[in-house]
Short mmCIF file of C-alpha atoms and ligand atoms in Angstrom, two decimals:
data_model
loop_
_atom_site.label_atom_id
_atom_site.label_comp_id
_atom_site.label_asym_id
_atom_site.label_seq_id
_atom_site.Cartn_x
_atom_site.Cartn_y
_atom_site.Cartn_z
CA UNK A 11 -0.20 -0.05 -0.39
CA UNK A 12 0.76 3.11 -1.03
CA UNK A 13 1.09 4.78 2.71
CA UNK A 14 3.48 1.69 3.96
CA UNK A 15 5.84 2.61 0.87
CA UNK A 16 6.12 5.61 2.45
CA UNK A 17 6.79 4.78 6.05
CA UNK A 18 9.41 2.42 4.54
CA UNK A 19 10.94 5.46 2.19
CA UNK A 20 10.34 7.82 5.58
CA UNK A 21 12.37 5.01 7.85
CA UNK A 22 9.31 6.58 9.96
CA UNK A 23 8.36 4.73 13.37
CA UNK A 24 6.18 1.84 13.63
CA UNK A 25 2.03 2.23 13.22
CA UNK A 26 0.97 1.59 16.82
CA UNK A 27 3.45 4.69 17.13
CA UNK A 28 2.00 6.92 15.23
CA UNK A 29 -1.26 6.14 16.19
CA UNK A 30 -0.62 7.66 19.44
CA UNK A 31 1.37 11.17 18.41
CA UNK A 32 -0.58 14.67 18.52
CA UNK A 33 -0.41 15.82 15.57
CA UNK A 34 -1.89 19.12 16.10
CA UNK A 35 -3.92 21.40 13.16
CA UNK A 36 -2.26 20.65 10.05
CA UNK A 37 -3.80 23.15 6.88
CA UNK A 38 -3.62 22.12 3.40
CA UNK A 39 -3.93 24.94 0.55
CA UNK A 40 -3.35 24.73 -3.41
CA UNK A 41 -6.12 25.24 -6.26
CA UNK A 42 -8.85 23.02 -7.07
CA UNK A 43 -7.12 19.64 -8.26
CA UNK A 44 -3.45 20.03 -6.87
CA UNK A 45 -4.55 16.97 -5.25
CA UNK A 46 -5.71 18.01 -1.33
CA UNK A 47 -8.49 15.36 -1.34
CA UNK A 48 -6.08 12.42 -2.30
CA UNK A 49 -3.35 13.54 -0.11
CA UNK A 50 -5.34 14.58 2.81
CA UNK A 51 -7.23 11.03 2.39
CA UNK A 52 -3.77 9.03 3.03
CA UNK A 53 -2.35 11.41 5.82
CA UNK A 54 -5.39 10.60 7.43
CA UNK A 55 -5.03 7.11 6.79
CA UNK A 56 -0.58 7.87 8.17
CA UNK A 57 -1.72 9.47 11.63
CA UNK A 58 -5.24 7.94 11.88
CA UNK A 59 -6.62 12.05 12.24
CA UNK A 60 -9.67 13.24 10.52
CA UNK A 61 -9.72 15.36 6.80
CA UNK A 62 -11.78 18.11 7.70
CA UNK A 63 -13.10 18.94 4.39
CA UNK A 64 -15.23 22.31 4.11
CA UNK A 65 -16.58 21.00 0.76
CA UNK A 66 -16.95 17.73 1.44
CA UNK A 67 -19.01 19.22 4.51
CA UNK A 68 -20.85 22.26 2.85
CA UNK A 69 -22.12 19.57 0.18
CA UNK A 70 -23.60 16.51 2.80
CA UNK A 71 -25.69 20.09 4.02
CA UNK A 72 -26.63 20.75 0.88
CA UNK A 73 -27.43 16.91 -0.01
CA UNK A 74 -29.08 16.62 3.11
CA UNK A 75 -30.99 20.11 2.14
CA UNK A 76 -30.68 21.11 5.76
CA UNK A 77 -31.05 25.18 6.01
CA UNK A 78 -27.77 25.93 5.93
CA UNK A 79 -27.18 23.19 2.87
CA UNK A 80 -30.21 25.67 1.13
CA UNK A 81 -29.00 28.59 1.93
CA UNK A 82 -25.57 27.72 0.78
CA UNK A 83 -26.44 25.14 -2.36
CA UNK A 84 -26.87 27.55 -5.39
CA UNK A 85 -23.20 29.98 -4.10
CA UNK A 86 -21.33 26.76 -4.25
CA UNK A 87 -23.26 25.64 -8.00
CA UNK A 88 -21.56 29.59 -9.16
CA UNK A 89 -18.22 28.10 -7.80
CA UNK A 90 -17.69 31.05 -5.53
CA UNK A 91 -17.14 30.90 -1.51
CA UNK A 92 -19.87 30.58 0.93
CA UNK A 93 -19.56 33.74 3.73
CA UNK A 94 -17.20 33.34 6.04
CA UNK A 95 -19.26 33.09 9.10
CA UNK A 96 -21.03 30.20 8.07
CA UNK A 97 -18.12 28.42 6.86
CA UNK A 98 -16.44 29.15 10.83
CA UNK A 99 -19.51 27.65 12.74
CA UNK A 100 -19.43 24.35 10.59
CA UNK A 101 -15.15 23.99 11.32
CA UNK A 102 -16.23 25.06 14.97
CA UNK A 103 -18.62 22.37 15.44
CA UNK A 104 -16.33 19.78 13.61
CA UNK A 105 -13.17 20.74 15.60
CA UNK A 106 -15.51 19.90 18.79
CA UNK A 107 -15.59 16.46 17.91
CA UNK A 108 -13.49 14.00 20.02
CA UNK A 109 -12.02 12.05 17.13
CA UNK A 110 -10.03 15.56 16.81
CA UNK A 111 -8.12 15.77 19.65
CA UNK A 112 -5.05 14.71 18.68
CA UNK A 113 -4.96 16.59 15.35
CA UNK A 114 -6.78 17.25 12.30
CA UNK A 115 -5.92 17.60 8.68
CA UNK A 116 -7.86 21.00 7.02
CA UNK A 117 -8.80 20.39 3.44
CA UNK A 118 -10.19 23.42 1.90
CA UNK A 119 -9.86 25.41 5.01
CA UNK A 120 -9.05 28.27 5.18
CA UNK A 121 -10.17 30.22 2.35
CA UNK A 122 -9.37 33.90 2.97
CA UNK A 123 -7.39 35.50 5.51
CA UNK A 124 -10.81 36.61 7.34
CA UNK A 125 -10.89 32.79 8.03
CA UNK A 126 -6.90 32.10 8.78
CA UNK A 127 -7.84 34.85 11.65
CA UNK A 128 -9.95 32.88 12.96
CA UNK A 129 -8.65 29.80 12.65
CA UNK A 130 -5.92 31.03 14.55
CA UNK A 131 -7.86 32.53 17.33
CA UNK A 132 -9.82 29.61 17.36
CA UNK A 133 -7.00 27.16 17.66
CA UNK A 134 -5.49 28.54 20.75
CA UNK A 135 -7.98 28.86 22.83
CA UNK A 136 -9.61 25.63 22.47
CA UNK A 137 -6.48 23.47 22.42
CA UNK A 138 -3.50 25.64 23.25
CA UNK A 139 -4.98 26.92 26.21
CA UNK A 140 -7.05 24.58 27.39
CA UNK A 141 -4.04 22.99 28.33
CA UNK A 142 -4.15 19.65 25.50
CA UNK A 143 -1.38 21.04 23.21
CA UNK A 144 1.98 22.15 23.40
CA UNK A 145 1.13 24.33 20.54
CA UNK A 146 -1.44 25.69 18.29
CA UNK A 147 0.31 26.79 15.47
CA UNK A 148 -0.97 25.23 11.96
CA UNK A 149 1.26 23.21 10.05
CA UNK A 150 1.13 24.76 6.40
CA UNK A 151 1.03 23.00 3.45
CA UNK A 152 0.79 24.38 -0.35
CA UNK A 153 0.72 21.86 -2.89
CA UNK A 154 1.70 23.96 -6.54
CA UNK A 155 0.34 22.70 -9.80
CA UNK A 156 0.98 25.15 -13.30
CA UNK A 157 -2.49 26.55 -14.14
CA UNK A 158 -2.51 24.52 -17.07
CA UNK A 159 -1.84 21.42 -15.91
CA UNK A 160 -4.50 22.21 -12.99
CA UNK A 161 -6.90 22.04 -15.98
CA UNK A 162 -6.39 19.24 -17.60
CA UNK A 163 -6.29 17.39 -14.12
CA UNK A 164 -9.70 18.67 -13.16
CA UNK A 165 -11.58 18.17 -16.53
CA UNK A 166 -10.62 14.85 -17.00
CA UNK A 167 -11.76 13.97 -12.13
CA UNK A 168 -14.35 11.69 -11.76
CA UNK A 169 -15.68 10.26 -8.42
CA UNK A 170 -17.43 7.34 -6.91
CA UNK A 171 -20.42 8.66 -5.43
CA UNK A 172 -20.93 5.26 -3.45
CA UNK A 173 -17.06 5.07 -2.00
CA UNK A 174 -16.16 8.71 -2.51
CA UNK A 175 -12.96 7.13 -4.41
CA UNK A 176 -11.18 9.51 -6.99
CA UNK A 177 -9.99 8.99 -10.44
CA UNK A 178 -8.55 10.71 -13.38
CA UNK A 179 -9.61 9.72 -16.62
CA UNK A 180 -5.72 11.32 -18.24
CA UNK A 181 -3.36 9.71 -15.18
CA UNK A 182 -5.10 7.31 -13.09
CA UNK A 183 -8.13 5.98 -14.94
CA UNK A 184 -10.42 3.27 -13.58
CA UNK A 185 -10.21 -0.50 -15.03
CA UNK A 186 -13.44 0.02 -16.47
CA UNK A 187 -14.28 3.39 -18.50
CA UNK A 188 -16.57 5.15 -16.23
CA UNK A 189 -16.97 2.85 -13.75
CA UNK A 190 -15.41 2.11 -9.79
CA UNK A 191 -12.51 -0.33 -9.59
CA UNK A 192 -14.10 -1.15 -6.05
CA UNK A 193 -17.64 -1.60 -6.31
CA UNK A 194 -18.86 -0.90 -9.89
CA UNK A 195 -20.40 2.45 -8.97
CA UNK A 196 -21.10 4.76 -12.61
CA UNK A 197 -18.59 7.31 -12.06
CA UNK A 198 -19.97 10.96 -12.19
CA UNK A 199 -18.60 14.53 -12.32
CA UNK A 200 -18.92 16.44 -9.39
CA UNK A 201 -21.34 19.85 -10.20
CA UNK A 202 -18.79 21.96 -9.31
CA UNK A 203 -16.07 20.20 -11.63
CA UNK A 204 -17.58 21.13 -14.81
CA UNK A 205 -16.18 23.31 -17.65
CA UNK A 206 -17.76 26.63 -17.30
CA UNK A 207 -17.42 26.14 -12.88
CA UNK A 208 -13.57 25.47 -13.58
CA UNK A 209 -12.12 28.94 -14.48
CA UNK A 210 -14.26 30.43 -11.65
CA UNK A 211 -13.13 28.57 -9.48
CA UNK A 212 -9.14 28.94 -10.53
CA UNK A 213 -9.80 32.82 -10.28
CA UNK A 214 -11.41 32.64 -7.10
CA UNK A 215 -8.98 30.83 -5.84
CA UNK A 216 -5.99 32.95 -7.28
CA UNK A 217 -7.76 36.10 -5.64
CA UNK A 218 -8.62 35.14 -2.25
CA UNK A 219 -6.78 32.32 -1.13
CA UNK A 220 -3.13 33.34 -2.27
CA UNK A 221 -3.39 35.83 0.35
CA UNK A 222 -3.93 33.72 2.88
CA UNK A 223 -1.10 31.58 1.63
CA UNK A 224 0.92 34.97 1.88
CA UNK A 225 -0.42 35.48 5.39
CA UNK A 226 1.17 32.38 6.91
CA UNK A 227 4.26 33.35 4.62
CA UNK A 228 4.51 35.86 6.39
CA UNK A 229 4.30 34.70 10.00
CA UNK A 230 7.13 31.70 8.80
CA UNK A 231 4.74 28.90 8.64
CA UNK A 232 4.41 27.87 5.08
CA UNK A 233 5.80 25.26 3.51
CA UNK A 234 5.36 24.97 -0.08
CA UNK A 235 5.54 21.52 -1.91
CA UNK A 236 6.10 21.03 -5.66
CA UNK A 237 2.56 18.91 -6.62
CA UNK A 238 3.70 18.00 -10.19
CA UNK A 239 5.09 14.38 -9.36
CA UNK A 240 3.58 11.21 -8.52
CA UNK A 241 1.53 11.26 -5.88
CA UNK A 242 3.68 8.81 -3.75
CA UNK A 243 6.63 11.48 -3.82
CA UNK A 244 3.97 14.58 -2.47
CA UNK A 245 2.66 11.83 0.10
CA UNK A 246 6.64 10.84 1.40
CA UNK A 247 7.54 15.02 1.09
CA UNK A 248 3.86 16.13 2.58
CA UNK A 249 4.24 13.09 5.90
CA UNK A 250 8.48 14.27 5.97
CA UNK A 251 7.31 18.00 7.43
CA UNK A 252 4.46 16.53 9.32
CA UNK A 253 6.69 14.31 10.67
CA UNK A 254 9.45 17.33 11.54
CA UNK A 255 6.61 20.08 13.11
CA UNK A 256 3.88 17.94 14.84
CA UNK A 257 2.87 19.57 18.05
CA UNK A 258 2.79 17.11 20.84
CA UNK A 259 0.91 17.19 23.81
CA UNK A 260 1.17 19.94 26.42
CA UNK A 261 3.24 18.52 29.41
CA UNK A 262 1.51 16.68 31.87
CA UNK A 263 -1.11 15.27 29.47
CA UNK A 264 -0.93 12.32 28.09
CA UNK A 265 -1.40 11.37 24.39
CA UNK A 266 -4.84 9.78 24.30
CA UNK A 267 -4.65 6.45 21.27
CA UNK A 268 -8.26 6.05 20.08
P1 AMP B 314 -13.98 22.55 -2.49
O1 AMP B 314 -14.52 21.14 -2.93
O2 AMP B 314 -13.18 22.64 -1.62
O3 AMP B 314 -13.38 22.86 -3.79
O4 AMP B 314 -15.02 23.15 -2.28
C1 AMP B 314 -16.17 22.96 -3.04
C2 AMP B 314 -17.29 24.62 -2.67
O5 AMP B 314 -17.63 24.84 -1.37
C3 AMP B 314 -16.29 25.62 -3.39
O6 AMP B 314 -16.39 26.17 -4.37
C4 AMP B 314 -16.93 26.87 -2.21
O7 AMP B 314 -18.68 27.30 -3.18
C5 AMP B 314 -17.33 26.26 -1.02
N1 AMP B 314 -16.27 26.06 0.13
C6 AMP B 314 -15.14 24.99 0.23
N2 AMP B 314 -14.98 25.33 0.97
C7 AMP B 314 -14.68 26.62 1.84
C8 AMP B 314 -14.46 27.86 2.56
N3 AMP B 314 -13.60 27.52 3.33
N4 AMP B 314 -14.67 29.07 2.24
C9 AMP B 314 -15.87 29.24 1.78
N5 AMP B 314 -16.22 28.28 0.47
C10 AMP B 314 -15.93 27.10 0.84
ZN1 ZN B 315 -16.72 3.38 -5.77
#
């Protein structure tokens, strides 16, 4: 399995030790199509910390037609950003779940400077000042990929509505065209991966999320990883950064396994 391969390459400690470690907050930045989703899943499997994807959480609200889902569905369909206060509320709710105690990967959040500033104070207050963690500073990893390569990746993306597996017709096709290898479900193109929406999403990223990377860069917290390498190599580079920067527990507090 890929994660095992990565562990071998890194000579990382045993899985049992990894499970017990407190990693803290990891923020994955990168434009749509940079591989944030794929890499998040790998980090999740490696450290046993949850992936918190605001895109997934929002889509779930839309699917269930909650009041929030009804409010945001048109915004998401247009490829625009959902208002900060709504997204921050969802993130606060999610990070307070017990499975986020040793850390979490934020995928798709923060996307604006306001969200980044909100996250800083939330982490400090909820995890550091409560004595849970030795540090609250997020590890911020930016996956960088050339614009034209991104377009190709996004237009080729197909997902399985049953198990969530992600394929790409150019670089990672299923064994049978348009069919999930794992469960035989017909693959779909996500609504917001459609051509007309993609440029808007990339432009939105440029306009609003770049300042987030700059915000973290100024604070000396930004690590940029070249996303134009094999998925395994990107994973290895990311895990190495996280291993070197994990926040640990506050002294006197035991790490909790799960
Ligand atoms: P994603 O799957 O991360 O690309 O997110 C899909 C859509 O959900 C985005 O195009 C936005 O409309 C909305 N969204 C996700 N995360 C955020 C966020 N942090 N702030 C505002 N809107 C978001
Ligand atoms: Zn599937």
